[in-house]
């Protein structure tokens, strides 16, 4: 449905290309993953945040989605994304619903 609506999807994380390819194959992702080990893209989109896990604090990526139009203009963003129903929300935005 995204392709039918002229939408290209990319995933970005700090993981290596090798880790990305393994994860992509395991999950059967139909889109590309971008490796950002130096956090250049992550910092540009301000997704590196202080996180807590089992009482320990660390800097990690806040799962986010950005809808950017064909002119490179940010149209919408979702922060602190929860996977459930998120695809439907983004697709509705792509369709202008």
CSV table of N, CA and C in Angstrom, one decimal:
chain,number,residue,atom,x,y,z
A,1,UNK,N,0.8,-1.2,0.0
A,1,UNK,CA,0.0,0.0,0.0
A,1,UNK,C,0.9,1.3,0.0
A,2,UNK,N,2.0,1.2,0.7
A,2,UNK,CA,2.9,2.4,0.7
A,2,UNK,C,3.4,2.6,-0.7
A,3,UNK,N,3.9,1.6,-1.4
A,3,UNK,CA,4.4,1.7,-2.7
A,3,UNK,C,3.3,2.3,-3.7
A,4,UNK,N,2.1,1.8,-3.5
A,4,UNK,CA,0.9,2.3,-4.3
A,4,UNK,C,0.7,3.8,-4.1
A,5,UNK,N,1.1,4.3,-2.9
A,5,UNK,CA,1.0,5.7,-2.6
A,5,UNK,C,2.3,6.5,-2.7
A,6,UNK,N,3.2,6.0,-3.6
A,6,UNK,CA,4.5,6.6,-3.9
A,6,UNK,C,5.3,6.9,-2.6
A,7,UNK,N,5.3,6.0,-1.7
A,7,UNK,CA,6.0,6.2,-0.5
A,7,UNK,C,7.2,5.2,-0.3
A,8,UNK,N,8.3,5.7,0.0
A,8,UNK,CA,9.5,4.9,0.2
A,8,UNK,C,9.8,4.8,1.7
A,9,UNK,N,10.1,3.7,2.2
A,9,UNK,CA,10.4,3.5,3.6
A,9,UNK,C,11.8,3.1,3.8
A,10,UNK,N,12.5,3.7,4.8
A,10,UNK,CA,13.8,3.4,5.3
A,10,UNK,C,13.8,3.3,6.8
A,11,UNK,N,14.5,2.3,7.3
A,11,UNK,CA,14.8,2.2,8.7
A,11,UNK,C,16.2,2.7,9.0
A,12,UNK,N,16.4,3.3,10.2
A,12,UNK,CA,17.7,3.8,10.5
A,12,UNK,C,18.0,3.4,12.0
A,13,UNK,N,19.3,2.9,12.2
A,13,UNK,CA,19.7,2.6,13.5
A,13,UNK,C,21.3,2.7,13.5
A,14,UNK,N,21.8,2.6,14.7
A,14,UNK,CA,23.3,2.6,14.9
A,14,UNK,C,23.9,1.3,14.6
A,15,UNK,N,23.2,0.3,14.3
A,15,UNK,CA,23.7,-1.1,14.1
A,15,UNK,C,24.5,-1.1,12.8
A,16,UNK,N,25.4,-2.1,12.7
A,16,UNK,CA,26.2,-2.3,11.5
A,16,UNK,C,25.4,-2.8,10.3
A,17,UNK,N,26.0,-2.7,9.1
A,17,UNK,CA,25.3,-3.2,7.9
A,17,UNK,C,25.1,-4.7,8.1
A,18,UNK,N,26.0,-5.4,8.6
A,18,UNK,CA,25.9,-6.9,8.8
A,18,UNK,C,24.7,-7.2,9.7
A,19,UNK,N,24.6,-6.5,10.8
A,19,UNK,CA,23.5,-6.7,11.7
A,19,UNK,C,22.2,-6.4,11.1
A,20,UNK,N,22.2,-5.3,10.3
A,20,UNK,CA,21.0,-4.9,9.6
A,20,UNK,C,20.5,-5.9,8.6
A,21,UNK,N,21.4,-6.5,7.8
A,21,UNK,CA,21.1,-7.5,6.8
A,21,UNK,C,20.5,-8.7,7.5
A,22,UNK,N,21.1,-9.1,8.6
A,22,UNK,CA,20.6,-10.3,9.3
A,22,UNK,C,19.2,-10.0,9.9
A,23,UNK,N,19.0,-8.9,10.5
A,23,UNK,CA,17.7,-8.5,11.0
A,23,UNK,C,16.6,-8.3,9.9
A,24,UNK,N,17.0,-7.7,8.8
A,24,UNK,CA,16.1,-7.5,7.7
A,24,UNK,C,15.6,-8.9,7.2
A,25,UNK,N,16.5,-9.8,7.0
A,25,UNK,CA,16.2,-11.2,6.5
A,25,UNK,C,15.3,-11.9,7.5
A,26,UNK,N,15.6,-11.8,8.8
A,26,UNK,CA,14.9,-12.5,9.8
A,26,UNK,C,13.4,-12.0,9.9
A,27,UNK,N,13.3,-10.7,9.7
A,27,UNK,CA,11.9,-10.0,9.8
A,27,UNK,C,11.2,-9.9,8.5
A,28,UNK,N,11.9,-10.3,7.4
A,28,UNK,CA,11.3,-10.2,6.1
A,28,UNK,C,10.9,-8.8,5.7
A,29,UNK,N,11.7,-7.8,6.1
A,29,UNK,CA,11.4,-6.4,5.8
A,29,UNK,C,11.5,-6.2,4.3
A,30,UNK,N,10.5,-5.5,3.7
A,30,UNK,CA,10.6,-5.2,2.3
A,30,UNK,C,11.2,-3.8,2.0
A,31,UNK,N,11.9,-3.3,3.0
A,31,UNK,CA,12.5,-1.9,2.9
A,31,UNK,C,14.0,-2.0,3.3
A,32,UNK,N,14.7,-1.0,3.0
A,32,UNK,CA,16.1,-0.9,3.3
A,32,UNK,C,16.3,-0.3,4.7
A,33,UNK,N,17.4,-0.8,5.3
A,33,UNK,CA,17.9,-0.3,6.6
A,33,UNK,C,19.2,0.5,6.4
A,34,UNK,N,19.2,1.7,7.1
A,34,UNK,CA,20.4,2.5,7.0
A,34,UNK,C,21.2,2.4,8.2
A,35,UNK,N,22.5,2.1,8.1
A,35,UNK,CA,23.4,2.0,9.2
A,35,UNK,C,24.0,3.4,9.6
A,36,UNK,N,23.8,3.8,10.8
A,36,UNK,CA,24.3,5.2,11.3
A,36,UNK,C,25.1,5.0,12.5
A,37,UNK,N,26.3,4.3,12.4
A,37,UNK,CA,27.1,4.1,13.6
A,37,UNK,C,27.6,5.3,14.2
A,38,UNK,N,27.8,6.4,13.5
A,38,UNK,CA,28.3,7.7,14.0
A,38,UNK,C,27.2,8.6,14.5
A,39,UNK,N,26.0,8.1,14.4
A,39,UNK,CA,24.8,8.8,14.9
A,39,UNK,C,24.5,10.1,14.2
A,40,UNK,N,25.0,10.3,13.0
A,40,UNK,CA,24.8,11.6,12.3
A,40,UNK,C,23.3,11.8,11.9
A,41,UNK,N,22.6,10.8,11.4
A,41,UNK,CA,21.2,10.9,11.1
A,41,UNK,C,20.4,11.0,12.3
A,42,UNK,N,20.7,10.1,13.3
A,42,UNK,CA,20.0,10.1,14.6
A,42,UNK,C,20.0,11.4,15.3
A,43,UNK,N,21.2,12.1,15.3
A,43,UNK,CA,21.3,13.4,15.9
A,43,UNK,C,20.5,14.4,15.2
A,44,UNK,N,20.6,14.4,13.8
A,44,UNK,CA,19.9,15.3,13.0
A,44,UNK,C,18.4,15.3,13.3
A,45,UNK,N,17.8,14.1,13.5
A,45,UNK,CA,16.4,14.0,13.8
A,45,UNK,C,16.1,13.9,15.3
A,46,UNK,N,17.1,14.2,16.1
A,46,UNK,CA,17.0,14.3,17.6
A,46,UNK,C,16.3,13.1,18.2
A,47,UNK,N,16.8,11.9,17.9
A,47,UNK,CA,16.2,10.7,18.4
A,47,UNK,C,17.1,10.0,19.5
A,48,UNK,N,18.2,10.6,19.7
A,48,UNK,CA,19.1,10.0,20.8
A,48,UNK,C,18.6,10.6,22.1
A,49,UNK,N,18.1,9.8,23.0
A,49,UNK,CA,17.5,10.2,24.2
A,49,UNK,C,18.0,9.4,25.4
A,50,UNK,N,17.9,10.0,26.6
A,50,UNK,CA,18.2,9.3,27.8
A,50,UNK,C,17.1,8.2,28.1
A,51,UNK,N,17.5,7.0,28.2
A,51,UNK,CA,16.6,5.9,28.4
A,51,UNK,C,16.9,5.2,29.7
A,52,UNK,N,16.0,4.4,30.3
A,52,UNK,CA,16.2,3.7,31.5
A,52,UNK,C,15.7,2.2,31.2
A,53,UNK,N,16.5,1.3,31.7
A,53,UNK,CA,16.2,-0.1,31.6
A,53,UNK,C,16.7,-0.8,32.8
A,54,UNK,N,15.8,-1.4,33.6
A,54,UNK,CA,16.2,-2.1,34.8
A,54,UNK,C,17.0,-1.2,35.8
A,55,UNK,N,16.5,0.1,35.9
A,55,UNK,CA,17.1,1.0,36.8
A,55,UNK,C,18.4,1.6,36.3
A,56,UNK,N,18.9,1.3,35.1
A,56,UNK,CA,20.2,1.8,34.6
A,56,UNK,C,19.8,2.8,33.5
A,57,UNK,N,20.5,3.9,33.5
A,57,UNK,CA,20.3,5.0,32.5
A,57,UNK,C,21.4,4.9,31.4
A,58,UNK,N,21.0,5.1,30.1
A,58,UNK,CA,21.9,5.1,29.0
A,58,UNK,C,21.3,5.9,27.9
A,59,UNK,N,22.1,6.3,26.9
A,59,UNK,CA,21.6,7.0,25.8
A,59,UNK,C,21.3,6.0,24.7
A,60,UNK,N,20.1,6.1,24.2
A,60,UNK,CA,19.6,5.2,23.1
A,60,UNK,C,18.7,5.9,22.2
A,61,UNK,N,18.2,5.1,21.2
A,61,UNK,CA,17.3,5.7,20.2
A,61,UNK,C,15.9,5.6,20.6
A,62,UNK,N,15.2,6.7,20.5
A,62,UNK,CA,13.8,6.8,20.8
A,62,UNK,C,13.1,6.4,19.4
A,63,UNK,N,12.4,5.3,19.4
A,63,UNK,CA,11.7,4.9,18.1
A,63,UNK,C,10.8,6.0,17.6
A,64,UNK,N,11.0,6.4,16.4
A,64,UNK,CA,10.3,7.5,15.8
A,64,UNK,C,10.1,7.3,14.3
A,65,UNK,N,9.1,7.9,13.8
A,65,UNK,CA,8.8,7.9,12.4
A,65,UNK,C,8.6,9.3,11.8
A,66,UNK,N,9.2,9.5,10.7
A,66,UNK,CA,9.1,10.8,10.0
A,66,UNK,C,8.5,10.7,8.6
A,67,UNK,N,7.5,11.5,8.3
A,67,UNK,CA,6.9,11.5,7.0
A,67,UNK,C,7.4,12.7,6.3
A,68,UNK,N,8.3,12.5,5.2
A,68,UNK,CA,8.9,13.5,4.5
A,68,UNK,C,8.4,13.5,3.1
A,69,UNK,N,8.0,14.6,2.5
A,69,UNK,CA,7.4,14.6,1.2
A,69,UNK,C,8.5,14.6,0.1
A,70,UNK,N,8.1,14.6,-1.1
A,70,UNK,CA,9.0,14.5,-2.3
A,70,UNK,C,9.9,15.7,-2.4
A,71,UNK,N,9.6,16.8,-1.7
A,71,UNK,CA,10.5,18.0,-1.7
A,71,UNK,C,11.4,18.0,-0.5
A,72,UNK,N,11.4,17.0,0.3
A,72,UNK,CA,12.3,16.9,1.5
A,72,UNK,C,11.7,17.7,2.7
A,73,UNK,N,10.4,18.0,2.7
A,73,UNK,CA,9.8,18.8,3.7
A,73,UNK,C,9.1,17.8,4.7
A,74,UNK,N,9.4,18.0,6.0
A,74,UNK,CA,8.8,17.1,7.0
A,74,UNK,C,7.3,17.5,7.1
A,75,UNK,N,6.5,16.4,6.9
A,75,UNK,CA,5.0,16.6,6.9
A,75,UNK,C,4.4,16.2,8.3
A,76,UNK,N,5.0,15.2,8.9
A,76,UNK,CA,4.5,14.7,10.1
A,76,UNK,C,5.5,13.9,10.8
A,77,UNK,N,5.5,13.8,12.1
A,77,UNK,CA,6.4,13.0,12.9
A,77,UNK,C,5.7,12.3,14.0
A,78,UNK,N,6.1,11.1,14.4
A,78,UNK,CA,5.6,10.4,15.5
A,78,UNK,C,6.8,10.0,16.4
A,79,UNK,N,6.7,10.4,17.6
A,79,UNK,CA,7.8,10.1,18.6
A,79,UNK,C,7.3,9.0,19.6
A,80,UNK,N,8.2,8.4,20.2
A,80,UNK,CA,7.9,7.3,21.2
A,80,UNK,C,6.9,6.3,20.6
A,81,UNK,N,7.2,5.8,19.4
A,81,UNK,CA,6.4,5.0,18.7
A,81,UNK,C,6.2,3.6,19.4
A,82,UNK,N,4.9,3.2,19.4
A,82,UNK,CA,4.6,1.8,19.8
A,82,UNK,C,4.2,1.1,18.5
A,83,UNK,N,4.7,-0.1,18.4
A,83,UNK,CA,4.5,-0.8,17.1
A,83,UNK,C,3.0,-1.1,16.8
A,84,UNK,N,2.2,-1.5,17.8
A,84,UNK,CA,0.8,-1.8,17.5
A,84,UNK,C,0.1,-0.7,16.9
A,85,UNK,N,-0.5,-0.9,15.7
A,85,UNK,CA,-1.3,0.0,15.0
A,85,UNK,C,-0.6,1.2,14.3
A,86,UNK,N,0.7,1.3,14.5
A,86,UNK,CA,1.5,2.4,14.0
A,86,UNK,C,1.5,2.4,12.5
A,87,UNK,N,1.7,1.3,11.9
A,87,UNK,CA,1.7,1.3,10.4
A,87,UNK,C,0.4,1.8,9.8
A,88,UNK,N,-0.7,1.5,10.5
A,88,UNK,CA,-2.0,2.0,10.0
A,88,UNK,C,-2.1,3.6,10.1
A,89,UNK,N,-1.5,4.1,11.2
A,89,UNK,CA,-1.5,5.5,11.4
A,89,UNK,C,-0.7,6.2,10.3
A,90,UNK,N,0.4,5.7,10.1
A,90,UNK,CA,1.3,6.3,9.1
A,90,UNK,C,0.7,6.2,7.7
A,91,UNK,N,0.1,5.0,7.3
A,91,UNK,CA,-0.5,4.9,6.0
A,91,UNK,C,-1.7,5.9,5.9
A,92,UNK,N,-2.4,6.1,6.9
A,92,UNK,CA,-3.5,7.0,6.9
A,92,UNK,C,-3.0,8.4,6.6
A,93,UNK,N,-1.9,8.8,7.2
A,93,UNK,CA,-1.3,10.1,7.0
A,93,UNK,C,-0.8,10.2,5.5
A,94,UNK,N,-0.2,9.1,5.0
A,94,UNK,CA,0.3,9.1,3.6
A,94,UNK,C,-0.9,9.3,2.7
A,95,UNK,N,-2.0,8.7,3.0
A,95,UNK,CA,-3.2,8.8,2.1
A,95,UNK,C,-3.9,10.2,2.3
A,96,UNK,N,-3.5,10.9,3.3
A,96,UNK,CA,-4.2,12.2,3.6
A,96,UNK,C,-5.5,12.0,4.3
A,97,UNK,N,-5.6,10.9,5.0
A,97,UNK,CA,-6.9,10.7,5.8
A,97,UNK,C,-6.9,11.3,7.1
